[in-house]
Coordinates of C-alpha atoms in Angstrom, one line a residue:
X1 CA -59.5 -42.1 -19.2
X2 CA -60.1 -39.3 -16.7
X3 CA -57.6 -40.9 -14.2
X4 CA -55.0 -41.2 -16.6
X5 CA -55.5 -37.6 -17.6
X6 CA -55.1 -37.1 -14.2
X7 CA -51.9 -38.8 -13.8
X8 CA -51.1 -36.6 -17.0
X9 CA -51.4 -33.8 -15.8
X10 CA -49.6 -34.0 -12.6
X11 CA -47.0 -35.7 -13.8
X12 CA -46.1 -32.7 -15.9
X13 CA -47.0 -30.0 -13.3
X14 CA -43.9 -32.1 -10.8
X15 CA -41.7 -31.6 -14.1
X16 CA -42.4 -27.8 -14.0
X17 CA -41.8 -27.8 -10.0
X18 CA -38.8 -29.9 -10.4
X19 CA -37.4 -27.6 -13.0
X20 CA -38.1 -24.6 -11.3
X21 CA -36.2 -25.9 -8.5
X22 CA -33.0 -26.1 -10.9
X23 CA -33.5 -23.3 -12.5
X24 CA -33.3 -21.6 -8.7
X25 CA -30.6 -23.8 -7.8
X26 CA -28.5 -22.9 -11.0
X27 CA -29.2 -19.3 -10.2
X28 CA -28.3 -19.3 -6.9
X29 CA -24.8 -20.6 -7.8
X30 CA -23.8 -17.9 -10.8
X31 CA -25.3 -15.5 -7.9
X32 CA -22.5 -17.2 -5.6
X33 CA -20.2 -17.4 -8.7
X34 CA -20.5 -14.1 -9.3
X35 CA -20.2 -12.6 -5.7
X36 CA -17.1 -14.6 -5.2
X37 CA -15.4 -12.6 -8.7
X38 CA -16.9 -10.0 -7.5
X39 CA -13.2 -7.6 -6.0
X40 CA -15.8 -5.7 -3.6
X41 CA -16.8 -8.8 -1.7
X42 CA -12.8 -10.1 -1.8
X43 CA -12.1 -6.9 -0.7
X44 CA -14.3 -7.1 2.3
X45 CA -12.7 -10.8 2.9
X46 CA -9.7 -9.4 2.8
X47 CA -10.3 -6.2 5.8
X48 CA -12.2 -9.0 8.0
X49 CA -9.3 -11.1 7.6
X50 CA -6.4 -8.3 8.7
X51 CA -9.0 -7.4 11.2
X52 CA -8.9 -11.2 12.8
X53 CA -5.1 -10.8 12.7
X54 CA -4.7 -8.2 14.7
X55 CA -4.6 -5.7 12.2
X56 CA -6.9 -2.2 11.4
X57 CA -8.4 -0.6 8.4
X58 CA -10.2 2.6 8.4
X59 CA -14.0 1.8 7.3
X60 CA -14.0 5.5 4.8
X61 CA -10.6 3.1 3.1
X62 CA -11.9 0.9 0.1
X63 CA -11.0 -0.2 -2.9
X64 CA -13.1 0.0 -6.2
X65 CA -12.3 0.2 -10.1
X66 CA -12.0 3.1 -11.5
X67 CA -10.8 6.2 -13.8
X68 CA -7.3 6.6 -12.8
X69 CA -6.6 10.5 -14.0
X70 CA -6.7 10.4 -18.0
X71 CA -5.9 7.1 -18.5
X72 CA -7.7 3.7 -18.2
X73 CA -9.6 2.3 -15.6
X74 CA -7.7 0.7 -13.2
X75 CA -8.5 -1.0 -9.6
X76 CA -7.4 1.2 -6.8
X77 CA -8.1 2.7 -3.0
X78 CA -10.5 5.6 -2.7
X79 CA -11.4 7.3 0.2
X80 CA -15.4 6.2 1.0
X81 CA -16.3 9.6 3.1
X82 CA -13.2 12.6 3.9
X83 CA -10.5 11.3 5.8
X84 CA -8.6 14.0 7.5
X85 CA -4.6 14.6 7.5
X86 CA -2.9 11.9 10.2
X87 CA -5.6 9.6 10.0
X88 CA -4.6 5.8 10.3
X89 CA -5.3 3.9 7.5
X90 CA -4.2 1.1 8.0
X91 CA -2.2 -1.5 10.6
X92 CA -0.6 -4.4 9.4
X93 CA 0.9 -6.2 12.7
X94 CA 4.1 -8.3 11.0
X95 CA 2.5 -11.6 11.3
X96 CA 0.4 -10.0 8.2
X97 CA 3.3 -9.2 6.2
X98 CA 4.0 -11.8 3.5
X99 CA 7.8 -12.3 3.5
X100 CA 9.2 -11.5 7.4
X101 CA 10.1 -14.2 9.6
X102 CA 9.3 -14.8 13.5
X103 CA 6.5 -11.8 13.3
X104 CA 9.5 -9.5 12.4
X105 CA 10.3 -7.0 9.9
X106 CA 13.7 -9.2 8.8
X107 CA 13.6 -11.2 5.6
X108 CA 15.4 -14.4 5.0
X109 CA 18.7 -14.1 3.3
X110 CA 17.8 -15.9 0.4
X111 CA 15.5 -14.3 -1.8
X112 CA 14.5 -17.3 -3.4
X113 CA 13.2 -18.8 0.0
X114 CA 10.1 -15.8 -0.1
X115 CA 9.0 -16.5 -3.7
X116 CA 9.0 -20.1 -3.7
X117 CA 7.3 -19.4 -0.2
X118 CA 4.8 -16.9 -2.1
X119 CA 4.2 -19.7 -5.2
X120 CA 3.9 -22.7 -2.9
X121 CA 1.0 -20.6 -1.1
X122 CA -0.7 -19.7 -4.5
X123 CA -0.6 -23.8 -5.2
X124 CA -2.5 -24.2 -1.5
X125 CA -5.7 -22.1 -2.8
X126 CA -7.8 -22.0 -0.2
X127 CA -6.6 -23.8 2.3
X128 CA -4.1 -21.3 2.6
X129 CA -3.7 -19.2 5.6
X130 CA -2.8 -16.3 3.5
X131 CA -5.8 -17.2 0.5
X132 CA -7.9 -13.8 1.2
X133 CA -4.6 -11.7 0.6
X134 CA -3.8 -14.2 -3.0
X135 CA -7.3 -13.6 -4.2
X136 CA -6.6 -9.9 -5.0
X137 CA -3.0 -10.5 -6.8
X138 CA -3.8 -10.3 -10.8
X139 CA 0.0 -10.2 -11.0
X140 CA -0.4 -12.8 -13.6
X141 CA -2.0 -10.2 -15.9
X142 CA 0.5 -8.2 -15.5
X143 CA 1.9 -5.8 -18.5
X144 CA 5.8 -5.2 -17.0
X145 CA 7.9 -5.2 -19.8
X146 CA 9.6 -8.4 -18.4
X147 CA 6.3 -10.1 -19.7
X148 CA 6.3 -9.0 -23.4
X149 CA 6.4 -10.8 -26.5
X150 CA 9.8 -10.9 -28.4
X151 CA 7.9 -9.1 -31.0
X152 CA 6.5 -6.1 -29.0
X153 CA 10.1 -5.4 -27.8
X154 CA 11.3 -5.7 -31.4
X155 CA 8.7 -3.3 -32.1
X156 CA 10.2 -0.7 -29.6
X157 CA 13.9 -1.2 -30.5
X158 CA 15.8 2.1 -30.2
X159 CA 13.0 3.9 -27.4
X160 CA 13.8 5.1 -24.3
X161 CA 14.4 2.7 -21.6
X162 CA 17.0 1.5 -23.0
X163 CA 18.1 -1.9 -22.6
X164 CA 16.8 -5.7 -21.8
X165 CA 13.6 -6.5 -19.9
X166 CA 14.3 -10.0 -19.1
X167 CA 16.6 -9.0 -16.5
X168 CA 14.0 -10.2 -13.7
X169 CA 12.8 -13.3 -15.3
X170 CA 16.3 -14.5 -16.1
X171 CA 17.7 -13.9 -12.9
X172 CA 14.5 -15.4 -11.4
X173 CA 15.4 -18.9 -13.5
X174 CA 18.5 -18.8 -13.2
X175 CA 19.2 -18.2 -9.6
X176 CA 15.6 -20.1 -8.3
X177 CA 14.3 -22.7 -11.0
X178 CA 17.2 -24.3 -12.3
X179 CA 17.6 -22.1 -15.5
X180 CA 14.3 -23.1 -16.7
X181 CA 12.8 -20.6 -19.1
X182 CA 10.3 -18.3 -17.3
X183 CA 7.6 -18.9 -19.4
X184 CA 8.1 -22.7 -19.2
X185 CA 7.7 -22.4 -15.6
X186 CA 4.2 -23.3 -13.0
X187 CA 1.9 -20.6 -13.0
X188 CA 2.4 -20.0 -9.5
X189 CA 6.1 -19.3 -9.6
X190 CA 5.6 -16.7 -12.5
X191 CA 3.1 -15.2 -10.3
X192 CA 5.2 -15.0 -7.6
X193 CA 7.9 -13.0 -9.5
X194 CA 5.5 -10.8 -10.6
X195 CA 3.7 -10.1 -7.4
X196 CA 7.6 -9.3 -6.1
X197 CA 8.1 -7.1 -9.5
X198 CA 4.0 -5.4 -9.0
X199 CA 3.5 -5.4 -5.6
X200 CA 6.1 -5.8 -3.0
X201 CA 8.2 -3.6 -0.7
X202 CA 11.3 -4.7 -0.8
X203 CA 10.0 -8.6 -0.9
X204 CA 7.5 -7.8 1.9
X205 CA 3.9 -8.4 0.8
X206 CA 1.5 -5.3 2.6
X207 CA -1.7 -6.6 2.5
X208 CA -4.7 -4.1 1.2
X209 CA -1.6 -1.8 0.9
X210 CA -0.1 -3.0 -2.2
X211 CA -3.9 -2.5 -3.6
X212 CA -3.6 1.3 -4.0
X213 CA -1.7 2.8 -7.2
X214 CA 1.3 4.4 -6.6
X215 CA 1.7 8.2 -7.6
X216 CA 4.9 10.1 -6.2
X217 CA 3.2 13.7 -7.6
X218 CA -0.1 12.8 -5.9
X219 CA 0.9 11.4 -3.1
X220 CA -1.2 11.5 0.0
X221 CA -0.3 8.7 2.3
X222 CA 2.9 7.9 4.7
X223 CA 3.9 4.5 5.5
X224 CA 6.0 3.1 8.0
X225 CA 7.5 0.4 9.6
X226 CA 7.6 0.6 13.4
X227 CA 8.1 -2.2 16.2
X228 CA 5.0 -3.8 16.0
X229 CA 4.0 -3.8 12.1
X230 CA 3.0 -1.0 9.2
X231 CA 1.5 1.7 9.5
X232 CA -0.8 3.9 6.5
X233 CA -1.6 7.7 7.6
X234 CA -2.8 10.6 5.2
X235 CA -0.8 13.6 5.1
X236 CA -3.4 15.5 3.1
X237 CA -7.0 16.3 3.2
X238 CA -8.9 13.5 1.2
X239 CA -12.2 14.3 0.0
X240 CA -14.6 11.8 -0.6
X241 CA -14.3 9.7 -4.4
X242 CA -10.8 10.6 -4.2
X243 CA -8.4 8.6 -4.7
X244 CA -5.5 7.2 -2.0
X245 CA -1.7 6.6 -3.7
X246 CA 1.1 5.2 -2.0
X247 CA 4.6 5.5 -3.1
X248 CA 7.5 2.9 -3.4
X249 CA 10.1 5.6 -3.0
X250 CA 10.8 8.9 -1.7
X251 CA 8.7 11.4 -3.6
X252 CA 6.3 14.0 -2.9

């Protein structure tokens, strides 16, 4: 009887072991889970990775969530310590630069060719060259206009802009997926519209550029396209927790 209760007894003290051992095991994955949602931790995947391309970013440059003036949080680049006026930024070399061909600033002629380009590389995942650059385009949670419900434009009949929204996603079907609806189409070509529609320059992707909100009143950065890639410079003082805007056009 004593040997059995022996037995008994370390029988269930290897169940507790063992489970302990899962329960560290399952923990350690929703840790790994969780670092890999985690935009910080892409973010930092995303610098090493222009970095091993040739490419710069200044280390008082990052990108964290935040209150965007008065309205909503929203992701965007801050400046980590004060960054003085004509500070670099960033360099993107044009090997970086989703869209250019042959490591140049020139675009293919067909504009189709870069977003079918852009959704075939969404489809690749990880195995994709450009993957640390994909894993920061929310583009599919995008809230352009082109992207309501029939409804919610119903609802805003007669306000300013006037006009249709589809005017994107038709052409996009129309002229690059065989006039199938927009909404019928693969994930990763609706992305790819709306990364050009969100993100893009002129259909060139700018790494860790496209990241930072754009604010022609606020503006405090200058980019430019030069013989070997992109450049980002400051043109103001930033102070520390500030944040860093780019522009799409010419404002001030």
């Amino acid at each position: 009887m004593e040997k059995l209760t022996m037995l008994i007894i370390a029988i269930l003290a290897a169940a507790v072991i063992i489970g302990a051992s899962a329960d560290n095991t399952v923990a350690a994955a929703a840790s790994t889970n969780e670092k890999e949602d985690d935009g910080t931790y892409k973010f930092d995947n995303l610098v090493a990775w222009v970095q091993q391309n040739g490419g710069r970013v200044n280390t008082h440059f990052g990108i964290t969530t935040h209150q965007h003036g008065n309205h909503q949080v929203v992701r965007g680049g801050v400046a980590l310590q004060n960054i003085q006026p004509g500070s670099e930024l960033l360099f993107l070399p044009w090997n970086i630069v989703f869209g250019t061909i042959h490591d140049t600033p020139t675009l293919p002629d067909n504009k189709c060719d870069v977003l079918q380009s852009y959704a075939t590389e969404v489809d690749a995942g990880r195995a994709s060259f450009w993957y640390p650059y994909l894993a920061l385009d929310t583009s599919l949670s995008s809230r352009v206009p082109s992207v309501w419900s029939d409804l919610a434009i119903a609802e805003l009949q007669g306000l300013p802009p006037y006009g249709r929204t589809a005017g994107l996603t038709n052409w996009y079907s129309s002229n690059c997926a065989n006039d199938v609806p927009f909404s019928d189409l693969p994930s990763s070509s609706r992305q790819a519209l709306l990364a050009a529609v969100t993100r893009a320059a002129g259909l060139r992707f700018l790494p860790v550029y496209d990241l930072l909100n754009h604010h022609n009143g606020m503006l405090n950065t200058e980019c430019l396209a030069v013989q070997e890639g992109v450049t980002l410079t400051t043109t103001t003082d930033i102070h520390k927790g500030d944040e860093i805007f780019n522009s799409y056009g010419g404002g001030q």
